[in-house]
């Protein structure tokens, strides 16, 4: 007998925390992974009214309230013309739980999960927790994931490949052509495509498309959340969408590990999804302005940086020692290596921070860049 499970021993504490701990209290934080906007008033009101009316005193259905699942289904019809039955939705405790459900329900020990590197830290960790084998794959020069790279990486042992667009940590948005390819690969190789779409609404230049729109089989599951779109990271409300047989397997995990998503958060999410969407548009406009300022600042500092089309991150290539120089000037950025081996030599800069702080940070970054040249 060993004291701790091997699956969990494989998982290390996220490298992002280490940076925060090394920083001084009044540092400018460009390491943040959540919007710096308030949750829209109508969403907050949705929760408060439900609490006052006593609607949140009990467990909801394991899958979530019918009204929330209808609101989620209606969103997919509105946004993508996808007809989703509310029975094919599970409301989860954030996008994180949804990712966990997909991997727990589909990955056997020894099976591989392909995901982007650099990529969101949870794909590697949750693959290990599910007992699977992480298979990180590199990105194109523009930091998008090439469907051909995924197709080449697939073996008889591959259970799942992950697509994340817009992406954390790169801000890259996959084209419609890529999404069609991912759907084809999922269909032809009979491998599950896990499409992580938590940043779906934060897109500036192109439009977000989902591989679920293009797949001919049920080999695509979609994960999304209120977290980034409605600035609701603290509420913990996300969802997963899949075919009957996939939802049934994921429900077996969800109903025992979670019972149901938090009821007040479900009412807030329903209000967020069915109410006015202007707060989202205003937030996205603000992010776009900031992205442009950050891009200009980094380019002026002489850094090479692909133009991110979504989320709220920029990922420049940086010289050795750069992150330390930046941190010494009290600006927090996350070294790219926290997101996978191929992230070495990059840094993730989040612009979910007020414009004046960003401008000040860019001056300090300019100074730090000159110091390592
Ligand atoms: N997927 C990606 C790509 C993310 O960046 C995050 C959070 O940072 C999540 C999923 C998890 O989101 P949630 O806060 O809804 O659990």
CSV table of C-alpha atoms and ligand atoms in Angstrom, one decimal:
chain,number,residue,atom,x,y,z
A,1,UNK,CA,0.0,0.0,0.0
A,2,UNK,CA,1.2,3.5,-0.7
A,3,UNK,CA,0.0,6.5,1.3
A,4,UNK,CA,-1.1,8.6,-1.7
A,5,UNK,CA,-2.5,7.7,-5.0
A,6,UNK,CA,0.0,7.7,-7.9
A,7,UNK,CA,-2.4,9.6,-10.1
A,8,UNK,CA,-2.3,12.6,-7.7
A,9,UNK,CA,1.4,12.3,-7.0
A,10,UNK,CA,1.9,13.1,-10.7
A,11,UNK,CA,0.2,16.5,-10.3
A,12,UNK,CA,2.2,19.5,-9.2
A,13,UNK,CA,0.8,22.8,-7.8
A,14,UNK,CA,0.3,25.3,-10.6
A,15,UNK,CA,3.4,27.4,-11.5
A,16,UNK,CA,1.2,30.5,-11.6
A,17,UNK,CA,0.9,30.5,-7.8
A,18,UNK,CA,4.7,30.6,-7.4
A,19,UNK,CA,4.9,33.9,-9.3
A,20,UNK,CA,2.2,35.5,-7.2
A,21,UNK,CA,4.0,34.4,-4.0
A,22,UNK,CA,7.3,35.9,-5.2
A,23,UNK,CA,5.8,39.3,-6.0
A,24,UNK,CA,5.5,42.3,-3.7
A,25,UNK,CA,2.1,43.4,-2.5
A,26,UNK,CA,1.9,46.6,-4.6
A,27,UNK,CA,3.2,45.0,-7.9
A,28,UNK,CA,1.1,45.5,-11.0
A,29,UNK,CA,-0.5,42.2,-11.6
A,30,UNK,CA,-0.5,41.1,-15.3
A,31,UNK,CA,-0.8,37.5,-14.2
A,32,UNK,CA,-4.5,37.5,-13.6
A,33,UNK,CA,-6.8,34.9,-15.3
A,34,UNK,CA,-10.1,36.6,-14.7
A,35,UNK,CA,-11.9,39.7,-16.0
A,36,UNK,CA,-11.6,42.8,-13.9
A,37,UNK,CA,-15.3,43.7,-14.4
A,38,UNK,CA,-18.2,43.3,-12.0
A,39,UNK,CA,-20.8,40.5,-12.6
A,40,UNK,CA,-23.6,42.2,-14.6
A,41,UNK,CA,-26.3,43.6,-12.2
A,42,UNK,CA,-29.1,41.5,-13.7
A,43,UNK,CA,-27.2,38.3,-13.0
A,44,UNK,CA,-26.5,39.3,-9.4
A,45,UNK,CA,-30.2,40.2,-9.0
A,46,UNK,CA,-31.2,36.8,-10.4
A,47,UNK,CA,-29.4,35.1,-7.5
A,48,UNK,CA,-30.6,37.5,-4.8
A,49,UNK,CA,-34.3,37.2,-5.9
A,50,UNK,CA,-34.0,33.4,-6.0
A,51,UNK,CA,-32.4,33.3,-2.5
A,52,UNK,CA,-35.1,35.6,-1.1
A,53,UNK,CA,-37.8,33.5,-2.6
A,54,UNK,CA,-36.3,30.4,-1.0
A,55,UNK,CA,-35.7,28.7,-4.4
A,56,UNK,CA,-32.1,28.0,-3.4
A,57,UNK,CA,-32.7,26.1,-0.2
A,58,UNK,CA,-32.6,22.6,-1.8
A,59,UNK,CA,-30.6,20.5,-4.2
A,60,UNK,CA,-31.6,21.1,-7.8
A,61,UNK,CA,-31.8,18.3,-10.3
A,62,UNK,CA,-28.4,16.7,-10.7
A,63,UNK,CA,-28.1,18.2,-14.2
A,64,UNK,CA,-29.2,21.6,-13.1
A,65,UNK,CA,-32.5,23.5,-13.1
A,66,UNK,CA,-34.6,22.9,-16.3
A,67,UNK,CA,-34.7,26.7,-16.7
A,68,UNK,CA,-31.0,27.1,-16.7
A,69,UNK,CA,-30.5,24.2,-19.1
A,70,UNK,CA,-33.1,25.7,-21.4
A,71,UNK,CA,-31.3,29.1,-21.3
A,72,UNK,CA,-28.0,27.3,-22.2
A,73,UNK,CA,-29.6,25.4,-25.0
A,74,UNK,CA,-31.2,28.6,-26.3
A,75,UNK,CA,-27.8,30.3,-26.3
A,76,UNK,CA,-26.4,27.6,-28.6
A,77,UNK,CA,-29.3,28.1,-31.0
A,78,UNK,CA,-28.8,31.9,-31.0
A,79,UNK,CA,-25.0,31.8,-31.3
A,80,UNK,CA,-24.3,28.8,-33.5
A,81,UNK,CA,-27.7,27.6,-34.9
A,82,UNK,CA,-27.1,24.4,-32.9
A,83,UNK,CA,-30.2,22.6,-31.7
A,84,UNK,CA,-29.3,21.3,-28.2
A,85,UNK,CA,-31.8,19.4,-26.1
A,86,UNK,CA,-31.7,20.7,-22.5
A,87,UNK,CA,-31.3,17.1,-21.5
A,88,UNK,CA,-27.9,17.1,-23.1
A,89,UNK,CA,-26.6,19.8,-20.8
A,90,UNK,CA,-25.1,19.3,-17.3
A,91,UNK,CA,-24.6,22.5,-15.2
A,92,UNK,CA,-21.3,22.2,-13.4
A,93,UNK,CA,-19.2,23.9,-10.8
A,94,UNK,CA,-17.3,26.1,-13.3
A,95,UNK,CA,-15.7,25.1,-16.6
A,96,UNK,CA,-13.1,23.3,-14.4
A,97,UNK,CA,-15.6,20.6,-13.2
A,98,UNK,CA,-16.9,20.2,-16.7
A,99,UNK,CA,-13.3,19.5,-18.0
A,100,UNK,CA,-12.9,17.0,-15.1
A,101,UNK,CA,-16.2,15.2,-16.0
A,102,UNK,CA,-15.2,14.8,-19.6
A,103,UNK,CA,-11.9,13.3,-18.8
A,104,UNK,CA,-13.1,11.1,-15.9
A,105,UNK,CA,-15.9,9.7,-18.1
A,106,UNK,CA,-13.8,9.0,-21.2
A,107,UNK,CA,-10.2,8.2,-20.3
A,108,UNK,CA,-9.0,4.8,-19.0
A,109,UNK,CA,-5.6,4.3,-17.4
A,110,UNK,CA,-2.9,4.3,-20.1
A,111,UNK,CA,-5.0,6.2,-22.6
A,112,UNK,CA,-3.7,9.4,-24.1
A,113,UNK,CA,-5.1,12.9,-24.0
A,114,UNK,CA,-3.7,15.2,-26.6
A,115,UNK,CA,-3.7,18.9,-25.8
A,116,UNK,CA,-2.0,22.2,-26.8
A,117,UNK,CA,1.4,23.1,-25.4
A,118,UNK,CA,1.6,25.9,-24.2
A,119,UNK,CA,-1.9,25.3,-23.0
A,120,UNK,CA,-4.2,25.8,-20.0
A,121,UNK,CA,-2.7,24.1,-17.0
A,122,UNK,CA,-5.7,21.9,-16.1
A,123,UNK,CA,-5.5,19.7,-19.2
A,124,UNK,CA,-2.2,18.0,-18.0
A,125,UNK,CA,-3.3,17.9,-14.4
A,126,UNK,CA,-6.8,16.5,-15.0
A,127,UNK,CA,-5.5,13.9,-17.4
A,128,UNK,CA,-3.2,12.6,-14.7
A,129,UNK,CA,-6.0,12.7,-12.1
A,130,UNK,CA,-8.1,10.6,-14.5
A,131,UNK,CA,-5.3,8.1,-14.8
A,132,UNK,CA,-4.5,9.0,-18.4
A,133,UNK,CA,-1.3,9.8,-20.2
A,134,UNK,CA,-0.8,13.5,-21.1
A,135,UNK,CA,0.3,14.1,-24.7
A,136,UNK,CA,1.1,17.8,-25.1
A,137,UNK,CA,1.6,18.9,-28.8
A,138,UNK,CA,3.3,22.1,-30.0
A,139,UNK,CA,1.6,25.0,-31.7
A,140,UNK,CA,2.1,26.8,-35.0
A,141,UNK,CA,4.2,30.0,-35.1
A,142,UNK,CA,1.1,32.1,-34.7
A,143,UNK,CA,0.3,30.0,-31.5
A,144,UNK,CA,-2.8,28.3,-33.0
A,145,UNK,CA,-3.1,24.5,-32.9
A,146,UNK,CA,-2.6,22.8,-36.3
A,147,UNK,CA,-5.2,20.1,-36.9
A,148,UNK,CA,-2.5,18.2,-38.8
A,149,UNK,CA,-0.3,18.1,-35.6
A,150,UNK,CA,-3.2,16.6,-33.7
A,151,UNK,CA,-4.0,14.1,-36.4
A,152,UNK,CA,-0.3,12.9,-36.5
A,153,UNK,CA,-0.3,12.5,-32.7
A,154,UNK,CA,-3.3,10.2,-32.6
A,155,UNK,CA,-2.5,6.6,-31.8
A,156,UNK,CA,-4.7,3.6,-31.0
A,157,UNK,CA,-4.4,4.7,-27.4
A,158,UNK,CA,-5.8,8.2,-27.9
A,159,UNK,CA,-9.0,8.8,-26.1
A,160,UNK,CA,-9.4,12.6,-26.3
A,161,UNK,CA,-7.9,15.6,-27.9
A,162,UNK,CA,-8.5,19.1,-26.5
A,163,UNK,CA,-9.1,22.2,-28.6
A,164,UNK,CA,-9.2,25.5,-26.8
A,165,UNK,CA,-10.3,28.6,-28.7
A,166,UNK,CA,-9.9,31.5,-27.8
A,167,UNK,CA,-7.0,30.1,-26.0
A,168,UNK,CA,-5.4,30.5,-22.6
A,169,UNK,CA,-2.5,31.4,-22.4
A,170,UNK,CA,-2.0,32.6,-26.0
A,171,UNK,CA,-5.2,34.5,-26.9
A,172,UNK,CA,-5.2,32.7,-30.2
A,173,UNK,CA,-8.4,32.0,-32.1
A,174,UNK,CA,-8.8,29.0,-34.3
A,175,UNK,CA,-10.2,29.6,-37.8
A,176,UNK,CA,-13.4,28.0,-39.0
A,177,UNK,CA,-11.4,25.9,-41.4
A,178,UNK,CA,-9.4,24.5,-38.4
A,179,UNK,CA,-12.6,23.8,-36.5
A,180,UNK,CA,-14.0,21.9,-39.5
A,181,UNK,CA,-10.8,19.9,-39.5
A,182,UNK,CA,-11.0,19.1,-35.8
A,183,UNK,CA,-14.5,17.8,-36.3
A,184,UNK,CA,-13.4,15.7,-39.3
A,185,UNK,CA,-10.5,14.2,-37.2
A,186,UNK,CA,-12.9,13.4,-34.3
A,187,UNK,CA,-15.3,11.7,-36.8
A,188,UNK,CA,-12.7,9.8,-38.8
A,189,UNK,CA,-10.5,8.6,-36.0
A,190,UNK,CA,-13.3,8.0,-33.6
A,191,UNK,CA,-11.6,10.0,-31.0
A,192,UNK,CA,-13.4,12.5,-28.7
A,193,UNK,CA,-12.8,16.2,-29.3
A,194,UNK,CA,-13.1,18.2,-26.1
A,195,UNK,CA,-13.8,21.8,-27.1
A,196,UNK,CA,-13.0,24.2,-24.3
A,197,UNK,CA,-14.9,27.3,-25.2
A,198,UNK,CA,-14.9,29.3,-22.0
A,199,UNK,CA,-13.6,32.4,-23.8
A,200,UNK,CA,-16.1,32.0,-26.7
A,201,UNK,CA,-17.5,35.5,-26.3
A,202,UNK,CA,-14.2,37.3,-26.0
A,203,UNK,CA,-13.2,37.5,-29.7
A,204,UNK,CA,-12.0,40.7,-31.5
A,205,UNK,CA,-11.1,40.1,-35.0
A,206,UNK,CA,-12.7,36.8,-36.2
A,207,UNK,CA,-15.7,34.9,-35.0
A,208,UNK,CA,-15.7,31.9,-32.7
A,209,UNK,CA,-16.9,28.7,-34.3
A,210,UNK,CA,-17.4,25.4,-32.5
A,211,UNK,CA,-16.3,22.0,-33.9
A,212,UNK,CA,-19.7,20.8,-32.6
A,213,UNK,CA,-21.3,22.7,-35.5
A,214,UNK,CA,-19.4,20.6,-38.1
A,215,UNK,CA,-19.1,17.1,-36.6
A,216,UNK,CA,-21.2,14.3,-38.1
A,217,UNK,CA,-20.9,12.0,-35.1
A,218,UNK,CA,-21.3,12.6,-31.4
A,219,UNK,CA,-17.5,12.8,-31.0
A,220,UNK,CA,-17.4,16.4,-29.9
A,221,UNK,CA,-18.3,17.6,-26.4
A,222,UNK,CA,-18.3,21.3,-25.5
A,223,UNK,CA,-17.3,22.9,-22.2
A,224,UNK,CA,-18.1,26.5,-21.4
A,225,UNK,CA,-19.0,28.7,-18.5
A,226,UNK,CA,-20.3,32.0,-17.2
A,227,UNK,CA,-16.9,32.6,-15.6
A,228,UNK,CA,-15.1,34.7,-18.3
A,229,UNK,CA,-18.1,35.9,-20.4
A,230,UNK,CA,-20.0,37.4,-17.4
A,231,UNK,CA,-17.1,38.0,-15.1
A,232,UNK,CA,-18.4,35.3,-12.8
A,233,UNK,CA,-15.3,33.3,-11.9
A,234,UNK,CA,-16.3,33.4,-8.2
A,235,UNK,CA,-19.8,32.0,-8.8
A,236,UNK,CA,-18.5,28.6,-10.1
A,237,UNK,CA,-20.9,28.0,-12.9
A,238,UNK,CA,-20.1,26.2,-16.1
A,239,UNK,CA,-21.6,23.4,-18.3
A,240,UNK,CA,-20.8,20.5,-20.5
A,241,UNK,CA,-22.8,19.5,-23.6
A,242,UNK,CA,-22.7,16.1,-25.2
A,243,UNK,CA,-24.8,13.3,-26.7
A,244,UNK,CA,-27.1,11.2,-24.5
A,245,UNK,CA,-24.6,8.4,-23.9
A,246,UNK,CA,-21.8,10.8,-23.0
A,247,UNK,CA,-24.0,12.9,-20.7
A,248,UNK,CA,-25.2,9.8,-19.0
A,249,UNK,CA,-21.6,8.7,-18.2
A,250,UNK,CA,-20.6,12.2,-17.1
A,251,UNK,CA,-23.6,12.4,-14.9
A,252,UNK,CA,-22.5,9.2,-13.1
A,253,UNK,CA,-19.4,11.2,-11.9
A,254,UNK,CA,-21.1,14.5,-11.3
A,255,UNK,CA,-24.0,13.2,-9.3
A,256,UNK,CA,-21.7,11.5,-6.7
A,257,UNK,CA,-18.9,14.0,-6.7
A,258,UNK,CA,-21.0,17.2,-6.8
A,259,UNK,CA,-24.7,16.4,-6.6
A,260,UNK,CA,-25.5,19.6,-8.4
A,261,UNK,CA,-24.0,23.0,-9.1
A,262,UNK,CA,-24.6,25.7,-6.5
A,263,UNK,CA,-28.3,26.7,-6.7
A,264,UNK,CA,-27.7,30.5,-6.3
A,265,UNK,CA,-25.1,30.4,-9.0
A,266,UNK,CA,-27.5,28.5,-11.3
A,267,UNK,CA,-30.1,31.3,-10.9
A,268,UNK,CA,-27.5,34.0,-11.5
A,269,UNK,CA,-26.4,32.1,-14.7
A,270,UNK,CA,-29.9,31.8,-16.0
A,271,UNK,CA,-30.4,35.6,-15.5
A,272,UNK,CA,-27.0,36.3,-17.1
A,273,UNK,CA,-27.8,34.2,-20.2
A,274,UNK,CA,-31.4,35.4,-20.7
A,275,UNK,CA,-30.9,39.1,-19.8
A,276,UNK,CA,-29.3,42.0,-21.7
A,277,UNK,CA,-25.9,41.2,-23.2
A,278,UNK,CA,-24.6,44.8,-23.4
A,279,UNK,CA,-22.2,44.3,-20.4
A,280,UNK,CA,-20.5,41.6,-22.3
A,281,UNK,CA,-20.1,43.8,-25.4
A,282,UNK,CA,-18.7,46.7,-23.3
A,283,UNK,CA,-16.2,44.4,-21.6
A,284,UNK,CA,-15.1,42.9,-24.9
A,285,UNK,CA,-14.7,46.5,-26.4
A,286,UNK,CA,-12.5,47.4,-23.4
A,287,UNK,CA,-10.4,44.3,-23.8
A,288,UNK,CA,-9.9,45.1,-27.5
A,289,UNK,CA,-8.6,48.6,-26.7
A,290,UNK,CA,-6.3,47.2,-24.1
A,291,UNK,CA,-5.0,44.5,-26.3
A,292,UNK,CA,-4.1,47.1,-28.9
A,293,UNK,CA,-2.2,49.2,-26.4
A,294,UNK,CA,-0.4,46.2,-25.0
A,295,UNK,CA,0.6,45.0,-28.5
A,296,UNK,CA,1.9,48.4,-29.4
A,297,UNK,CA,3.9,48.6,-26.1
A,298,UNK,CA,5.4,45.2,-26.5
A,299,UNK,CA,6.4,45.8,-30.1
A,300,UNK,CA,7.9,49.2,-29.2
A,301,UNK,CA,10.0,47.3,-26.6
A,302,UNK,CA,11.2,45.2,-29.4
A,303,UNK,CA,9.5,41.9,-28.5
A,304,UNK,CA,8.1,39.5,-31.1
A,305,UNK,CA,4.4,38.9,-30.5
A,306,UNK,CA,1.7,37.2,-32.5
A,307,UNK,CA,-1.5,39.2,-32.6
A,308,UNK,CA,-4.0,37.5,-30.3
A,309,UNK,CA,-7.6,37.6,-31.5
A,310,UNK,CA,-9.4,36.8,-28.3
A,311,UNK,CA,-9.4,36.1,-24.6
A,312,UNK,CA,-7.4,38.6,-22.5
A,313,UNK,CA,-3.9,37.3,-22.9
A,314,UNK,CA,-0.8,38.2,-25.0
A,315,UNK,CA,2.1,35.8,-25.3
A,316,UNK,CA,5.3,37.4,-26.5
A,317,UNK,CA,8.6,35.6,-27.1
A,318,UNK,CA,11.0,36.9,-24.4
A,319,UNK,CA,14.8,36.7,-23.9
A,320,UNK,CA,16.3,34.7,-21.1
A,321,UNK,CA,16.0,36.3,-17.7
A,322,UNK,CA,13.2,38.7,-18.9
A,323,UNK,CA,10.5,37.5,-16.5
A,324,UNK,CA,12.9,38.0,-13.5
A,325,UNK,CA,13.8,41.5,-14.7
A,326,UNK,CA,10.1,42.4,-15.1
A,327,UNK,CA,9.3,41.0,-11.7
A,328,UNK,CA,12.1,43.0,-10.2
A,329,UNK,CA,10.3,46.1,-11.5
A,330,UNK,CA,7.2,45.0,-9.6
A,331,UNK,CA,5.2,43.7,-12.6
A,332,UNK,CA,3.9,40.2,-12.4
A,333,UNK,CA,3.8,38.2,-15.6
A,334,UNK,CA,3.6,34.4,-15.9
A,335,UNK,CA,6.6,32.6,-17.4
A,336,UNK,CA,5.5,30.6,-20.4
A,337,UNK,CA,7.0,27.4,-19.0
A,338,UNK,CA,4.1,27.3,-16.5
A,339,UNK,CA,1.9,26.3,-19.5
A,340,UNK,CA,4.1,23.5,-20.8
A,341,UNK,CA,7.6,22.8,-22.1
A,342,UNK,CA,7.0,24.6,-25.4
A,343,UNK,CA,6.0,27.7,-23.5
A,344,UNK,CA,9.6,28.2,-22.4
A,345,UNK,CA,10.9,31.4,-23.9
A,346,UNK,CA,7.5,33.0,-23.8
A,347,UNK,CA,5.6,34.9,-21.1
A,348,UNK,CA,1.8,35.3,-20.6
A,349,UNK,CA,0.7,38.8,-20.1
A,350,UNK,CA,-2.9,39.3,-19.0
A,351,UNK,CA,-4.6,42.6,-19.7
A,352,UNK,CA,-7.5,42.1,-17.3
A,353,UNK,CA,-6.1,45.2,-15.5
A,354,UNK,CA,-7.0,48.9,-15.6
A,355,UNK,CA,-5.6,50.8,-18.6
A,356,UNK,CA,-3.5,53.2,-16.5
A,357,UNK,CA,-1.8,50.2,-14.8
A,358,UNK,CA,-1.2,48.6,-18.1
A,359,UNK,CA,0.5,51.7,-19.5
A,360,UNK,CA,2.7,52.0,-16.4
A,361,UNK,CA,3.6,48.3,-16.6
A,362,UNK,CA,4.5,48.7,-20.3
A,363,UNK,CA,7.0,51.4,-19.5
A,364,UNK,CA,8.6,49.1,-16.9
A,365,UNK,CA,8.6,46.2,-19.3
A,366,UNK,CA,10.3,48.4,-21.9
A,367,UNK,CA,13.0,49.2,-19.3
A,368,UNK,CA,13.3,45.5,-18.3
A,369,UNK,CA,13.6,44.4,-21.9
A,370,UNK,CA,16.4,46.9,-22.5
A,371,UNK,CA,18.2,45.6,-19.4
A,372,UNK,CA,18.3,42.0,-20.8
A,373,UNK,CA,19.3,42.9,-24.3
B,1,LIG,N1,-10.6,26.6,-19.5
B,1,LIG,C1,-9.7,27.6,-19.7
B,1,LIG,C2,-9.0,27.7,-21.0
B,1,LIG,C3,-9.5,28.5,-18.7
B,1,LIG,O1,-8.6,29.5,-18.9
B,1,LIG,C4,-10.2,28.4,-17.5
B,1,LIG,C5,-9.9,29.3,-16.4
B,1,LIG,O2,-9.0,30.0,-16.3
B,1,LIG,C6,-11.1,27.3,-17.3
B,1,LIG,C7,-11.3,26.5,-18.4
B,1,LIG,C8,-11.9,27.1,-16.1
B,1,LIG,O3,-12.8,28.1,-15.9
B,1,LIG,P1,-13.8,28.1,-14.6
B,1,LIG,O4,-13.3,29.3,-13.8
B,1,LIG,O5,-15.1,28.2,-15.2
B,1,LIG,O6,-13.6,26.8,-13.9
